[in-house]
Amino acid sequence: MMDREIIELDSGWTKCRGYIDKLIKFLEKESPSAFTSEEYMSFYTIVYNMCTQKNPYDFSEELYKRYRESFTGYISEKVAPVLLEKNGEAMLHELTTRWENHKLMVRLLSRIFKYLDRYYVSRYNLDYLNDVGLMCFRDIVYEEMKPTMKNAVLSLVLKERDGEQVDRQLVKTVLEIFVEIGLGNMHSYQDDFEKYLLEETSNYYKNKASEWIEEDSCPAYMIKAERCLELEKDRVKQVQQLDKAAGANNDANLASEKISSGYLHQSTESRLLDCIEEELLANYEMQLLEKENSGCVALLSDDKKEDLGRMYRLFSRIPKGKVPMAKMLSKHIESEGMALVKECNERAQAAKSEKANSSGKPKQRKAERRSQESTETIFVKKLIKLHDKYLQYVQGCFQNDSLFHKALKEAFENFCDKQVANSTSAEMLASFCDNLLKKGSGEKLSGDAIEETFEKIVKLLAYISDKDLFAEFYRKKLSKRLLFDRSANEDHERSMLARLKQQCGAQFTSKMEGMVTDLQLAKDNQARFVEYLSSNPEKKPQIDLTVNVLTTGFWPTYKFVELSLPRPMSQGIDIFKEFYDLRTKHRRLTWIFTLGHCQIKANLGKKFDLMMSTMQAATLLLFNSEEKLTFSEVQDRLNLPEEDVFRMLHSLSCAKYKLLLKEPQSKVVKKTDQFELNTKFTDRMARIRVPLPPLEEKKKVLEDVDQDRRYAIDAAIVRTMKARKVLKHQELMLEVVTQLTQMFKPDVKMIKRRIEDLIAREYLERDKDNANVFKYLA
């Protein structure tokens, strides 16, 4: 095998230098081409041989040094002088050309000298050839020209911000030099360009903001700010996806094409936008939100949903920017709610004044009652409308943000517990539901509309602290609808209960659901009673009798009276007892006559069908056998308390339908009065419903709720102490309040009284050494 010819350093480098000079002439456009493939291979072979010769002919170190000198010489003699002669955009164009040429030169020479990278550079831990080429450009051109480059690029950015069109590709290429010159890190780009860009941006938008805040309304300012942010983001964005239809010969799928759209590096985006947001939004937030006639409150008042949505999007970008907006929303909703409360209170006061001036005329009293009903109905309807409006704002303009849901909740909680026309919101919501669900209500709504209204009422219920009060009022009204057959639709009743159950829990509706089921069982029981009478004709009473057997625990408590019934009625009751005892041996029936109603036929010169309560009927039937009866005689024969006798006799002798005549005539029943049947009674209607003045139930409901609350507090205290055994006073109070808040807002004084009561009943005791510590007594 023949030995390879030794290449001396000078002769070898002379050949290499010739090839490098030829490449330089090509870059300087003095030659149409660099070198042929044969020349390329010859160049590579010379370098390879000079690096692989044995010592002392291994010239790797010298070649590495001269490789660097080739770049420094070319850059110093050909590149730097040309660049230093130019400035502005012309300099940038020249720079990008020279940079592209330099990268081509680095790419070609690093490949030819690649053997150095493979062994010599790796062995001595030196800079790679590609990096050496870039560092030469950095040290000679970049370090000298970076201020000029930076100023020229910033000038173009400023021009674009002012609406002029600039060569984006030129700017992008120059900024890539800042990035690539860092050899893998972003220090050069950030320290030599981005830092100054952010300063210029801050100053630019500071000046713009100071002009706009004086000249523009809040919406106009926000439109400009949003547009600026979009434009700045567009300057940063590096790549967009464009979809284009595939050609006829290709698949039907869409092909995507990547194109450059911005020139700033992606890492700049967050810092650039933060800078703009600081100047345009953060520094002027409160000024914008509080702007007269166009700030947040004005936009809410004028229903400017688009502007509110933009305001939310913009202020979401800055730290804690949404908090002032949410507070303003809450305050605005609360002010509208309080205005609604005030309006309805004034309406109720006006109705009260009208009543005082009505001189007790029936038509005026009826109109006053309608006015009172409309006050409650109008309040709830407006409350629903108000909630719908701002719930749409929260869901739409404020993108379902939890902070704004909380603001809505707090605002409604602040005014929903206010009294309107001496009624609580809990009572009015229950009454509103009653109007929706009972027969003959003025609300002519479709089934879907009723269901939607139920949903809205349940949402409002969430804002009321006294949910137990609503439950009790609702239960009272539900019982009347069920017992007096006033419920318009059983499916709607069950639907409302299902919604309440979902919102407030199973315990909230357990009794109400029991009532609905109970009544169905009572109907089945009545059907069996009818069958029993059909099978035993001799048992059939003189009257048609319908009995609802109900479970005491489900229904509200009702007044029990020992009414002495006329014989036909008492006979019917005895027969039903006999029937019921055949089925159940161990259940006791308690008859609630205050809930009974009758239809009796009266022959008063003209025949009438009278519909009235059981107690009214029992009173009227007394006059079948007696022409005249005194107040005391009526009371003795009915075995009723005085207040009930007063109500019965007043409804029959002093109200609209005077079925009894009273001596002396007056509008007030007294114990000394005498009564007789009005045999000359006339009315254009043959079927008459004789009303009985309703008892004041509100006081009874409040008393029942107060009693239930005492039980609930007792249970919460005992439950907590049983689990914890020993607890400090403050901790016990906090735990009890936490447990009960879902149903009502417990009064601290009541909790203290219940604790003392439980101590007296020996459920708890105070610690002997510390009176603020309680112990559970098993």
PDB file of N, CA and C in Angstrom, residues 713 716-717 720-721 724 727-741 746-756 772 774:
ATOM      1  N   ILE A 713     -82.300  24.480  66.514  1.00  0.00           N
ATOM      2  CA  ILE A 713     -81.103  24.943  67.227  1.00  0.00           C
ATOM      3  C   ILE A 713     -80.714  23.943  68.311  1.00  0.00           C
ATOM      4  N   ALA A 716     -79.070  21.012  66.628  1.00  0.00           N
ATOM      5  CA  ALA A 716     -77.723  21.326  66.138  1.00  0.00           C
ATOM      6  C   ALA A 716     -76.724  21.381  67.289  1.00  0.00           C
ATOM      7  N   ILE A 717     -77.136  21.968  68.425  1.00  0.00           N
ATOM      8  CA  ILE A 717     -76.238  22.057  69.591  1.00  0.00           C
ATOM      9  C   ILE A 717     -75.924  20.661  70.115  1.00  0.00           C
ATOM     10  N   THR A 720     -73.733  18.638  67.696  1.00  0.00           N
ATOM     11  CA  THR A 720     -72.340  19.103  67.705  1.00  0.00           C
ATOM     12  C   THR A 720     -71.621  18.664  68.973  1.00  0.00           C
ATOM     13  N   MET A 721     -72.273  18.855  70.121  1.00  0.00           N
ATOM     14  CA  MET A 721     -71.628  18.508  71.395  1.00  0.00           C
ATOM     15  C   MET A 721     -71.447  17.002  71.542  1.00  0.00           C
ATOM     16  N   ARG A 724     -68.324  16.320  69.558  1.00  0.00           N
ATOM     17  CA  ARG A 724     -67.069  16.962  70.007  1.00  0.00           C
ATOM     18  C   ARG A 724     -66.807  16.805  71.511  1.00  0.00           C
ATOM     19  N   LEU A 727     -66.329  21.754  74.057  1.00  0.00           N
ATOM     20  CA  LEU A 727     -66.200  22.799  73.040  1.00  0.00           C
ATOM     21  C   LEU A 727     -66.298  24.170  73.684  1.00  0.00           C
ATOM     22  N   LYS A 728     -65.502  25.103  73.150  1.00  0.00           N
ATOM     23  CA  LYS A 728     -65.578  26.479  73.635  1.00  0.00           C
ATOM     24  C   LYS A 728     -66.852  27.138  73.106  1.00  0.00           C
ATOM     25  N   HIS A 729     -67.280  28.183  73.837  1.00  0.00           N
ATOM     26  CA  HIS A 729     -68.530  28.867  73.504  1.00  0.00           C
ATOM     27  C   HIS A 729     -68.511  29.379  72.058  1.00  0.00           C
ATOM     28  N   GLN A 730     -67.441  30.083  71.666  1.00  0.00           N
ATOM     29  CA  GLN A 730     -67.376  30.681  70.337  1.00  0.00           C
ATOM     30  C   GLN A 730     -67.382  29.619  69.244  1.00  0.00           C
ATOM     31  N   GLU A 731     -66.679  28.525  69.487  1.00  0.00           N
ATOM     32  CA  GLU A 731     -66.629  27.441  68.497  1.00  0.00           C
ATOM     33  C   GLU A 731     -67.991  26.776  68.337  1.00  0.00           C
ATOM     34  N   LEU A 732     -68.697  26.607  69.443  1.00  0.00           N
ATOM     35  CA  LEU A 732     -70.032  26.022  69.395  1.00  0.00           C
ATOM     36  C   LEU A 732     -70.990  26.930  68.622  1.00  0.00           C
ATOM     37  N   MET A 733     -70.921  28.232  68.897  1.00  0.00           N
ATOM     38  CA  MET A 733     -71.779  29.191  68.194  1.00  0.00           C
ATOM     39  C   MET A 733     -71.521  29.132  66.689  1.00  0.00           C
ATOM     40  N   LEU A 734     -70.252  29.129  66.314  1.00  0.00           N
ATOM     41  CA  LEU A 734     -69.879  29.113  64.899  1.00  0.00           C
ATOM     42  C   LEU A 734     -70.373  27.837  64.210  1.00  0.00           C
ATOM     43  N   GLU A 735     -70.227  26.723  64.879  1.00  0.00           N
ATOM     44  CA  GLU A 735     -70.642  25.439  64.304  1.00  0.00           C
ATOM     45  C   GLU A 735     -72.156  25.390  64.114  1.00  0.00           C
ATOM     46  N   VAL A 736     -72.890  25.881  65.097  1.00  0.00           N
ATOM     47  CA  VAL A 736     -74.358  25.872  65.019  1.00  0.00           C
ATOM     48  C   VAL A 736     -74.834  26.790  63.888  1.00  0.00           C
ATOM     49  N   VAL A 737     -74.254  27.983  63.802  1.00  0.00           N
ATOM     50  CA  VAL A 737     -74.635  28.923  62.738  1.00  0.00           C
ATOM     51  C   VAL A 737     -74.349  28.310  61.366  1.00  0.00           C
ATOM     52  N   THR A 738     -73.197  27.656  61.238  1.00  0.00           N
ATOM     53  CA  THR A 738     -72.823  27.027  59.959  1.00  0.00           C
ATOM     54  C   THR A 738     -73.817  25.952  59.564  1.00  0.00           C
ATOM     55  N   GLN A 739     -74.247  25.148  60.528  1.00  0.00           N
ATOM     56  CA  GLN A 739     -75.182  24.059  60.233  1.00  0.00           C
ATOM     57  C   GLN A 739     -76.559  24.567  59.820  1.00  0.00           C
ATOM     58  N   LEU A 740     -76.978  25.699  60.397  1.00  0.00           N
ATOM     59  CA  LEU A 740     -78.357  26.155  60.202  1.00  0.00           C
ATOM     60  C   LEU A 740     -78.530  27.189  59.097  1.00  0.00           C
ATOM     61  N   THR A 741     -77.413  27.758  58.615  1.00  0.00           N
ATOM     62  CA  THR A 741     -77.498  28.862  57.652  1.00  0.00           C
ATOM     63  C   THR A 741     -78.240  28.486  56.385  1.00  0.00           C
ATOM     64  N   PRO A 746     -79.767  32.037  61.953  1.00  0.00           N
ATOM     65  CA  PRO A 746     -80.101  31.949  63.377  1.00  0.00           C
ATOM     66  C   PRO A 746     -79.685  33.197  64.153  1.00  0.00           C
ATOM     67  N   ASP A 747     -80.534  33.560  65.097  1.00  0.00           N
ATOM     68  CA  ASP A 747     -80.258  34.710  65.955  1.00  0.00           C
ATOM     69  C   ASP A 747     -79.316  34.282  67.081  1.00  0.00           C
ATOM     70  N   VAL A 748     -78.254  35.041  67.265  1.00  0.00           N
ATOM     71  CA  VAL A 748     -77.232  34.692  68.260  1.00  0.00           C
ATOM     72  C   VAL A 748     -77.831  34.637  69.666  1.00  0.00           C
ATOM     73  N   LYS A 749     -78.728  35.574  69.959  1.00  0.00           N
ATOM     74  CA  LYS A 749     -79.338  35.594  71.287  1.00  0.00           C
ATOM     75  C   LYS A 749     -80.188  34.338  71.521  1.00  0.00           C
ATOM     76  N   MET A 750     -80.880  33.904  70.454  1.00  0.00           N
ATOM     77  CA  MET A 750     -81.700  32.693  70.585  1.00  0.00           C
ATOM     78  C   MET A 750     -80.804  31.476  70.839  1.00  0.00           C
ATOM     79  N   ILE A 751     -79.665  31.408  70.149  1.00  0.00           N
ATOM     80  CA  ILE A 751     -78.744  30.283  70.361  1.00  0.00           C
ATOM     81  C   ILE A 751     -78.272  30.253  71.813  1.00  0.00           C
ATOM     82  N   LYS A 752     -77.959  31.416  72.341  1.00  0.00           N
ATOM     83  CA  LYS A 752     -77.512  31.492  73.742  1.00  0.00           C
ATOM     84  C   LYS A 752     -78.614  31.018  74.691  1.00  0.00           C
ATOM     85  N   ARG A 753     -79.865  31.438  74.388  1.00  0.00           N
ATOM     86  CA  ARG A 753     -80.981  31.009  75.251  1.00  0.00           C
ATOM     87  C   ARG A 753     -81.169  29.496  75.173  1.00  0.00           C
ATOM     88  N   ARG A 754     -81.016  28.945  73.981  1.00  0.00           N
ATOM     89  CA  ARG A 754     -81.177  27.494  73.836  1.00  0.00           C
ATOM     90  C   ARG A 754     -80.064  26.732  74.561  1.00  0.00           C
ATOM     91  N   ILE A 755     -78.864  27.287  74.564  1.00  0.00           N
ATOM     92  CA  ILE A 755     -77.756  26.652  75.303  1.00  0.00           C
ATOM     93  C   ILE A 755     -78.087  26.618  76.787  1.00  0.00           C
ATOM     94  N   GLU A 756     -78.585  27.751  77.307  1.00  0.00           N
ATOM     95  CA  GLU A 756     -78.937  27.816  78.736  1.00  0.00           C
ATOM     96  C   GLU A 756     -80.064  26.825  79.052  1.00  0.00           C
ATOM     97  N   ASN A 772     -66.610  29.496  79.791  1.00  0.00           N
ATOM     98  CA  ASN A 772     -66.779  29.580  78.331  1.00  0.00           C
ATOM     99  C   ASN A 772     -66.626  28.237  77.641  1.00  0.00           C
ATOM    100  N   PHE A 774     -68.062  24.271  77.285  1.00  0.00           N
ATOM    101  CA  PHE A 774     -69.217  23.416  77.552  1.00  0.00           C
ATOM    102  C   PHE A 774     -68.826  21.950  77.409  1.00  0.00           C
TER     103      PHE A 774
END
